Tab-separated table of C-alpha atoms in Angstrom:
chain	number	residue	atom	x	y	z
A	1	UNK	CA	-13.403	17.887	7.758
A	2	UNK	CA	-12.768	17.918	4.393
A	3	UNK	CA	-15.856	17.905	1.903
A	4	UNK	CA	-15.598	17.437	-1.890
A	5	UNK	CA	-18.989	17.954	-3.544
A	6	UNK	CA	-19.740	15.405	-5.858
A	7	UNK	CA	-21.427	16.302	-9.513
A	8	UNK	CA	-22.626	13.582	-12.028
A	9	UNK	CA	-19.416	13.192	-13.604
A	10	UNK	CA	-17.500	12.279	-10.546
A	11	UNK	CA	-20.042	9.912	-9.643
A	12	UNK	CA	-19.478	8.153	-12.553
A	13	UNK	CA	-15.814	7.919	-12.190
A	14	UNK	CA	-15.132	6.525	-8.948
A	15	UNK	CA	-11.496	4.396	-9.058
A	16	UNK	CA	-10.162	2.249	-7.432
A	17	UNK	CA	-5.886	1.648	-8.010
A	18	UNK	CA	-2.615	1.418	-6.348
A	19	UNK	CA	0.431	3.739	-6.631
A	20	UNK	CA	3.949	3.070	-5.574
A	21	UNK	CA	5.156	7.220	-5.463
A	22	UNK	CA	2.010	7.554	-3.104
A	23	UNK	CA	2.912	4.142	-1.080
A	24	UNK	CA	6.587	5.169	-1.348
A	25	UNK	CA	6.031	8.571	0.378
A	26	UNK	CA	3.566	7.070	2.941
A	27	UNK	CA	6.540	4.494	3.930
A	28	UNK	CA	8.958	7.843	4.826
A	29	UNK	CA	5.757	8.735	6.431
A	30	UNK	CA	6.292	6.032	8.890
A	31	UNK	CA	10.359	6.768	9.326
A	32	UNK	CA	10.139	10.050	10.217
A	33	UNK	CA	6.834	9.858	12.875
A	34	UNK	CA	7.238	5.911	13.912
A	35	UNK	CA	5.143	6.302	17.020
A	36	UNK	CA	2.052	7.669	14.813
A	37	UNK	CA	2.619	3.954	12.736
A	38	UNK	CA	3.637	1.333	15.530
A	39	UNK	CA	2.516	-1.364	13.129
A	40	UNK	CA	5.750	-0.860	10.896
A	41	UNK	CA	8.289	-0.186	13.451
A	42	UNK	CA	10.170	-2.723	11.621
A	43	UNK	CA	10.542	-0.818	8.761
A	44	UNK	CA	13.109	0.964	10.311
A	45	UNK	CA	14.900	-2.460	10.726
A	46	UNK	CA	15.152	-2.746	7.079
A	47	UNK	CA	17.133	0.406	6.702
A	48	UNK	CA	20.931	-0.319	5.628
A	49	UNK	CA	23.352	0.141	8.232
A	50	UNK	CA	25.181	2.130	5.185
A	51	UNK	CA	22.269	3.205	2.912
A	52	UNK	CA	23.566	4.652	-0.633
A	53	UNK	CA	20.922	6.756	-0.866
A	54	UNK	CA	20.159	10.782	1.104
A	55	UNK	CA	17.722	8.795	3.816
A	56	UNK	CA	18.261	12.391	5.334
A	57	UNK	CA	16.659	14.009	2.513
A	58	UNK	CA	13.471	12.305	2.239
A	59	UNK	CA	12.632	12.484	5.519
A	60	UNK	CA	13.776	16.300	5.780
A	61	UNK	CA	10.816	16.630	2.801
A	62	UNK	CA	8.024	14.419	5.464
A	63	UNK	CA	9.687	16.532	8.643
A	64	UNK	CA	5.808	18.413	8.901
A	65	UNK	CA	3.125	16.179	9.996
A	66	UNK	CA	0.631	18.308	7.576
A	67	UNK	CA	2.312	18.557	4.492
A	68	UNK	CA	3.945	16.434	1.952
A	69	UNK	CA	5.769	17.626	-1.479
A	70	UNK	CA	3.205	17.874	-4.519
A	71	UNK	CA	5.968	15.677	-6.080
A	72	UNK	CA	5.461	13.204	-4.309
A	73	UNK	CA	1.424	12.983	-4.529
A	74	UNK	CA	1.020	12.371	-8.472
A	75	UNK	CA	-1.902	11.951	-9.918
A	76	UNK	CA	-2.752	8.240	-10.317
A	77	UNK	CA	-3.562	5.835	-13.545
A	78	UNK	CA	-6.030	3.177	-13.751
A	79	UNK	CA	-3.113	1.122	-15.061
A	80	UNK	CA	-0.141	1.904	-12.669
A	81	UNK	CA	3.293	0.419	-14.533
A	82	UNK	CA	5.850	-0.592	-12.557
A	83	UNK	CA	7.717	1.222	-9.380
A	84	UNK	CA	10.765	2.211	-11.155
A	85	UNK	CA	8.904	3.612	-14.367
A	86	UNK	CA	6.521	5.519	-11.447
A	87	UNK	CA	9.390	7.257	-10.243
A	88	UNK	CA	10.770	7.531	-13.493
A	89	UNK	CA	7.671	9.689	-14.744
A	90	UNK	CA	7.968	12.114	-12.023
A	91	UNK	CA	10.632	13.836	-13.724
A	92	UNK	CA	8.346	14.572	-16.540
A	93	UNK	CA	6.752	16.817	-13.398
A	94	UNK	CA	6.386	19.918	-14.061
A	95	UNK	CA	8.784	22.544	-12.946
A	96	UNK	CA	6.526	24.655	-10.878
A	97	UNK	CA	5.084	21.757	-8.868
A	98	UNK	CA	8.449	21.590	-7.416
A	99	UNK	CA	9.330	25.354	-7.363
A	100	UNK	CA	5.697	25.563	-4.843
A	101	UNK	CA	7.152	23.196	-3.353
A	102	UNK	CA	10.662	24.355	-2.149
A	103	UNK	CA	8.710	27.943	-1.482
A	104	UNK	CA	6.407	25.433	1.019
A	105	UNK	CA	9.675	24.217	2.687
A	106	UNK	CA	11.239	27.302	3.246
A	107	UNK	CA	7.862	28.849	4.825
A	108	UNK	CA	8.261	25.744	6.798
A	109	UNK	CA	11.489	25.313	7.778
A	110	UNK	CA	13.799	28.079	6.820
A	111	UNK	CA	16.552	26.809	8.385
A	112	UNK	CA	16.498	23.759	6.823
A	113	UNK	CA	19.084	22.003	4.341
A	114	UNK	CA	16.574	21.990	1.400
A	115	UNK	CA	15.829	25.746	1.675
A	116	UNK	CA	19.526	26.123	0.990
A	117	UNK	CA	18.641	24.339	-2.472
A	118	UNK	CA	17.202	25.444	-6.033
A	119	UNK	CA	14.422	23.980	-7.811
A	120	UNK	CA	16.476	22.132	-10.536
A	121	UNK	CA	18.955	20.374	-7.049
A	122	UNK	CA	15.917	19.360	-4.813
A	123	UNK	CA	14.014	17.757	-8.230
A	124	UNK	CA	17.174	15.754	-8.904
A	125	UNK	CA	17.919	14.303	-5.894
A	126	UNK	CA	14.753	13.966	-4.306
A	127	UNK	CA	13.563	11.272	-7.384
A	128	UNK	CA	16.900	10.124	-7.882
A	129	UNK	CA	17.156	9.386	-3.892
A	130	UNK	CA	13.262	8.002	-3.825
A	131	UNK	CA	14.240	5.771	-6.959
A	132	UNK	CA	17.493	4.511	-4.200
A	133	UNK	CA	15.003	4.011	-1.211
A	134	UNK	CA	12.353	1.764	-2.900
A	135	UNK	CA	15.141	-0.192	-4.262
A	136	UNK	CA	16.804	-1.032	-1.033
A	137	UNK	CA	14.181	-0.530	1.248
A	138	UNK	CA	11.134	-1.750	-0.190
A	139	UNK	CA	11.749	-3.859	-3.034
A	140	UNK	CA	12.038	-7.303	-1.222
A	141	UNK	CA	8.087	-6.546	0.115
A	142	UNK	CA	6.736	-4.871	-2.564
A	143	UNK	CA	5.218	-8.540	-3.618
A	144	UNK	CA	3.229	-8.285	-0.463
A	145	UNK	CA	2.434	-4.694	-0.631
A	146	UNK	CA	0.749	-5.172	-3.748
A	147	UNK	CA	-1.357	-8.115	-2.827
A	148	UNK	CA	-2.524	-6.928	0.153
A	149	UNK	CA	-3.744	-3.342	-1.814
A	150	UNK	CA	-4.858	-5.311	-4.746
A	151	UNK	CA	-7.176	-7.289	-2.130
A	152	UNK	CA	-8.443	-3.974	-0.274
A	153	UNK	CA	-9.353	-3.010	-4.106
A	154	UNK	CA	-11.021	-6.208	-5.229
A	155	UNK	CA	-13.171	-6.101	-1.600
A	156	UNK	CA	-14.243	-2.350	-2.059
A	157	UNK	CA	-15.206	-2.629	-5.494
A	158	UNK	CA	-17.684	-5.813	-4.597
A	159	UNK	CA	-18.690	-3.374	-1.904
A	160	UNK	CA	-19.427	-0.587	-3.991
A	161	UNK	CA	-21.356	-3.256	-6.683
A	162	UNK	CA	-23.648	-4.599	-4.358
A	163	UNK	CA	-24.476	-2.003	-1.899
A	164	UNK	CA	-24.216	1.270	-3.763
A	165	UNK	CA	-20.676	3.828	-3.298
A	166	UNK	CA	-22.819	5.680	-0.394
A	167	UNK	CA	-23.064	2.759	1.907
A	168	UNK	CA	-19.872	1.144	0.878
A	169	UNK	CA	-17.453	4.130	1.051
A	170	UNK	CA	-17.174	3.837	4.294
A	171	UNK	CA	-15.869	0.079	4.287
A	172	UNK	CA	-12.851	1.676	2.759
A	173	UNK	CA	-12.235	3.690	5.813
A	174	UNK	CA	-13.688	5.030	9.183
A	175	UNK	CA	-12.981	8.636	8.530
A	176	UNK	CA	-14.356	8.436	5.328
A	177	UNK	CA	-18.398	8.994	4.272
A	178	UNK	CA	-20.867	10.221	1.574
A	179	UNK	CA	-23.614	11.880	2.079
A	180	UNK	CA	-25.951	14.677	0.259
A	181	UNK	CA	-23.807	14.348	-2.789
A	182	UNK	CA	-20.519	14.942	-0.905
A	183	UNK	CA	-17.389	12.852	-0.045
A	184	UNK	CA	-16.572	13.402	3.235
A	185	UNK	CA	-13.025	13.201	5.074
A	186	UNK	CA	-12.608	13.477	8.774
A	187	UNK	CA	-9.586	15.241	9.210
A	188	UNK	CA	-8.477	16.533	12.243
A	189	UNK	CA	-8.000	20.371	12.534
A	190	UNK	CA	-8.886	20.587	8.787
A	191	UNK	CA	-11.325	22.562	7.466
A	192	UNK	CA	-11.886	22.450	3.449
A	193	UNK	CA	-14.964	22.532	1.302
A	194	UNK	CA	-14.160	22.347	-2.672
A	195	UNK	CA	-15.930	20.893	-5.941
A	196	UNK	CA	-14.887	17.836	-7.921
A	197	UNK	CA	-13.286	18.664	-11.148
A	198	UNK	CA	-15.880	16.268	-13.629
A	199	UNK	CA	-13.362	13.833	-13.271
A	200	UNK	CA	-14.013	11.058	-10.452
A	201	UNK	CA	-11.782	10.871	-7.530
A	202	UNK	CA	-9.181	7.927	-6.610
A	203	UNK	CA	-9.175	5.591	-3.816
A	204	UNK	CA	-6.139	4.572	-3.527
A	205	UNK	CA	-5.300	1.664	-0.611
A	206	UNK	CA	-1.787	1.877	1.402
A	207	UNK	CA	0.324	-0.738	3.659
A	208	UNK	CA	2.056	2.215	4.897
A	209	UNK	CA	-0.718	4.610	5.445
A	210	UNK	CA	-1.959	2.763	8.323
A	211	UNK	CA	-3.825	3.728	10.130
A	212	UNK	CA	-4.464	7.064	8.689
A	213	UNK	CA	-5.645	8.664	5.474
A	214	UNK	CA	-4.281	11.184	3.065
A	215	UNK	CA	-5.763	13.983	0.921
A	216	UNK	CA	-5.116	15.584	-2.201
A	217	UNK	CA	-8.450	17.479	-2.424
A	218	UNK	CA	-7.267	19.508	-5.506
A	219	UNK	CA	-5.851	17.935	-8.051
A	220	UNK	CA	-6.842	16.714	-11.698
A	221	UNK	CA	-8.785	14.574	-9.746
A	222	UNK	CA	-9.343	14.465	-6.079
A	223	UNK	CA	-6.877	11.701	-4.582
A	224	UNK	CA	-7.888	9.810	-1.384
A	225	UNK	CA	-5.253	7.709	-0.084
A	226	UNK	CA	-6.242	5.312	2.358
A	227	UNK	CA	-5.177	2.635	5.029
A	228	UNK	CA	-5.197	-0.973	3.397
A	229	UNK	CA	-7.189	-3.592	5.542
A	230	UNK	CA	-5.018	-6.301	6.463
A	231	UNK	CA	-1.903	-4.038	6.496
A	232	UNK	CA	-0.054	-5.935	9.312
A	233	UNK	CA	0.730	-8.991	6.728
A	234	UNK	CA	3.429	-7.139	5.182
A	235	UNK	CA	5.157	-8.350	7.981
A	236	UNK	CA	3.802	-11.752	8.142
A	237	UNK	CA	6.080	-14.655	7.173
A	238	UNK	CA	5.518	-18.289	5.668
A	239	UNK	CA	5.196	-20.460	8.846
A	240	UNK	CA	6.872	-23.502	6.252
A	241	UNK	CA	8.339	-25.573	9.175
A	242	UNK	CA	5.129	-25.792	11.694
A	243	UNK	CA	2.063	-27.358	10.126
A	244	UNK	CA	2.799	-30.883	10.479
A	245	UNK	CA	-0.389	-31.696	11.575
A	246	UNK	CA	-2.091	-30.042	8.392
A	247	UNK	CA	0.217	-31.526	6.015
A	248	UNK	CA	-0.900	-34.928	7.533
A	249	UNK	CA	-4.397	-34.087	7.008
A	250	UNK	CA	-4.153	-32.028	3.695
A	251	UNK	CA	-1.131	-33.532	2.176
A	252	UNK	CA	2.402	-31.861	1.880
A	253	UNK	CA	1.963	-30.043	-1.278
A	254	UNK	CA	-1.004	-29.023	-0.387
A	255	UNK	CA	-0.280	-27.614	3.169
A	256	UNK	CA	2.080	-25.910	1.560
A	257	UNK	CA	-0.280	-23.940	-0.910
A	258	UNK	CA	-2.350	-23.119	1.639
A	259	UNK	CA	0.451	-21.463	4.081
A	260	UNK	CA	1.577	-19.315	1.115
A	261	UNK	CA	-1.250	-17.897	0.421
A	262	UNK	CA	-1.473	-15.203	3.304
A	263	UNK	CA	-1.323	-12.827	0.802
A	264	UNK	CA	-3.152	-13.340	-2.828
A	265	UNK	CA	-1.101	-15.159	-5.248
A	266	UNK	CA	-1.850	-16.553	-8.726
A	267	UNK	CA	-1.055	-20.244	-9.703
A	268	UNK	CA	2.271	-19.420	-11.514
A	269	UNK	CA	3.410	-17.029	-8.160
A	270	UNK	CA	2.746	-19.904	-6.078
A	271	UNK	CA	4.656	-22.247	-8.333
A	272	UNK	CA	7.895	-20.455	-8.630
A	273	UNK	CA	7.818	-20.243	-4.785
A	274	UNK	CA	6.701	-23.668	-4.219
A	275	UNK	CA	9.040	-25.126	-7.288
A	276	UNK	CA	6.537	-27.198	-8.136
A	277	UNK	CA	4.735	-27.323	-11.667
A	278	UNK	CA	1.892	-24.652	-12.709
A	279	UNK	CA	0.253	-27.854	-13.275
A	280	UNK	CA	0.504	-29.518	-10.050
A	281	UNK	CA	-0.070	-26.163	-8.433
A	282	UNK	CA	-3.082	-25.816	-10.071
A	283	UNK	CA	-4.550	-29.282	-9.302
A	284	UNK	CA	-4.173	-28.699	-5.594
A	285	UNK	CA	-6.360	-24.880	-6.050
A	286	UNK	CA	-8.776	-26.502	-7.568
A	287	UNK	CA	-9.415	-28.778	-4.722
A	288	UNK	CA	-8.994	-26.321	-2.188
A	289	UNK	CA	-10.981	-23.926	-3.421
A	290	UNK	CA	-13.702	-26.770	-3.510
A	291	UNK	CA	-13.146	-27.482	-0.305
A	292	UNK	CA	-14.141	-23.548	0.955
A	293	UNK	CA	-10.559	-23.290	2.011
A	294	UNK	CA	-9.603	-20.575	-0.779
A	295	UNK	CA	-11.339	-18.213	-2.884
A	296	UNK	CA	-10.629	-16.878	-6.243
A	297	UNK	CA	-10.781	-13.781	-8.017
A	298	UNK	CA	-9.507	-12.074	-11.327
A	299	UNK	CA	-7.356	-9.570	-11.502
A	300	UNK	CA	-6.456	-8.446	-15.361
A	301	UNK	CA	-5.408	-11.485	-17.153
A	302	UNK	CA	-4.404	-13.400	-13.703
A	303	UNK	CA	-6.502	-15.879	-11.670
A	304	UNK	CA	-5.394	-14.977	-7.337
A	305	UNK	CA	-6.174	-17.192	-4.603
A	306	UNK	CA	-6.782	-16.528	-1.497
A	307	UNK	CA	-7.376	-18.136	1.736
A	308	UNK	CA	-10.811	-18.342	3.356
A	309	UNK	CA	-12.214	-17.617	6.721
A	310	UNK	CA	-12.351	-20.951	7.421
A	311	UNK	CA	-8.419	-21.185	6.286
A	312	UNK	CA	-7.106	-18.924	8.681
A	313	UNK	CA	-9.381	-20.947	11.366
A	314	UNK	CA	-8.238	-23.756	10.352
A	315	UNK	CA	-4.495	-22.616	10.584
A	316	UNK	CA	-4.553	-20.904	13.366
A	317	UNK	CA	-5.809	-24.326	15.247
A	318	UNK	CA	-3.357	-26.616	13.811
A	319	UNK	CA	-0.244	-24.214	14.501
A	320	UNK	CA	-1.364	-24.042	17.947
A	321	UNK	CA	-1.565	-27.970	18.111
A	322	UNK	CA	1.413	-28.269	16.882
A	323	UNK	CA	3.295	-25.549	19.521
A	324	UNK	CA	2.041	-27.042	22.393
A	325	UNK	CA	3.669	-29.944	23.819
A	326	UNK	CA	0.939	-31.289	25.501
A	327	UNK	CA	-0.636	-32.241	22.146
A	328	UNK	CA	2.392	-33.000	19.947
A	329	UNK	CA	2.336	-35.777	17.568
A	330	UNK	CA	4.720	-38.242	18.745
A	331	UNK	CA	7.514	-38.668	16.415
């Protein structure tokens, strides 16, 4: 169990955000202990036969099931910029962070390659080579990654607003809880009981972390990386050719909004994908979201759309129509 007692301050500075150096590192997670992940076994599908990057490397540094480089566990923002100027900032890291470290490794696993290396090698080549890997690897889903966090985000933090961060913290997680002024984590075989710093604590949702949860108990803040609900969509592609029967009862264009939007997406997203006008696009939310098919939220300056209960229901029935023979339209 880790505890971290709560004062005022932190109380008041609960946050909720994404990161992609803590998603990134949970994804190597997955590569180097798949059977602790089996919902992204595919991930090691999207590995190049011939990667140009030290695959070797990074999952060397994730080789220990209880430990993960500082490096790789920076402190969050409320505003995260992109990936590549994430990984970009972690070479304004400083020194020591890495030096403890390579002295963690080599406790670890002195025999290993990195033990061989100094602090100035393993900081060049481990962000240069995590840089590579999100590139390759987990560029073409990052789209999806960041809906489906975004979403966990936007459902704690209505959570949290209407039922108070005592009740609702544990919607966030099962292994998480608050109680008598303390944030709890139940962590196996872990025993830790510190103070919060004044300064809050992130939550921070993961695709990749599922279905576990991560700890940084002693940071600037306290980070708390957690599994995302709705994790397994990451996987999840448009189903563009079946729906025949829901394009006859909602209309082509509209079918088509409504398959896309298995993940959140905001009018102009779905228009470049549909290649249909913002306009157009927008018509057709409108009317579904009238219709208690979609729901809508903001998210900074954007407007994300979202199916409904009732969507998925709705999808799931006409897909299975439209499979089985038996009840096939005739053509």
């Amino acid at each position: 169990m880790i505890s971290i007692e709560f004062g005022m301050g932190d109380l008041a500075q609960v946050r909720c955000t994404t990161d992609a150096v803590w998603e990134t590192a949970a994804s190597l997670r997955v590569l180097a202990r798949p059977g602790h992940h089996p919902l992204h076994s595919r991930l090691q599908d999207r590995i190049p036969a011939h990667p140009r990057f030290d695959l070797a490397l990074l999952l060397d540094l994730f080789a220990s099931p209880q430990w993960m480089p500082d490096l790789l566990g920076p402190q969050p923002t409320a505003k995260p910029p992109s990936p590549l100027e994430q990984f970009d900032r972690l070479r304004a890291t400083d020194p020591a962070v890495v030096a403890s470290d390579l002295e963690q490794y080599r406790r670890l696993n002195p025999g290993g390659r990195i033990a061989r290396m100094s602090v100035d090698e393993l900081f060049e080549r481990t962000t240069s080579t995590l840089t590579e890997y999100w590139r390759q690897v987990l560029s073409p889903l990052w789209e999806r990654v960041e809906a489906i966090a975004g979403a966990d985000i936007a459902r704690l933090a209505t959570a949290i607003a209407g039922e108070g961060l005592g009740r609702a913290i544990g919607r966030a997680h099962d292994e998480l809880s608050y109680a008598d002024g303390a944030l709890r984590v139940d962590m196996h075989n872990t025993e830790l009981s510190v103070h919060g710093t004044g300064q809050g604590v992130w939550l921070v949702p993961s695709v990749f972390r599922w279905p576990w949860v991560a700890v940084d108990p002693v940071g600037q803040a306290p980070v708390i990386s957690y599994a995302a609900r709705g994790a397994g969509l990451v996987w999840e592609t448009d189903d563009s050719d079946s729906g025949s029967r829901l394009a006859a009862l909602l209309g082509r264009s509209r079918a088509a909004v409504l398959q896309h939007l298995d993940i959140p997406r905001s009018t102009t997203g779905l228009a470049d994908h549909l290649r249909l006008s913002p306009a157009a696009v927008s018509d057709h939310l409108s009317i579904l979201t009238a219709s208690g098919l979609l729901t809508a939220r903001r998210d900074g300056r954007r407007v994300l759309y979202q199916r409904t209960g009732l969507a998925a229901a709705l999808l799931a029935e006409v897909c299975s129509l439209d499979r089985d023979p038996a009840t096939a339209a005739p053509s």
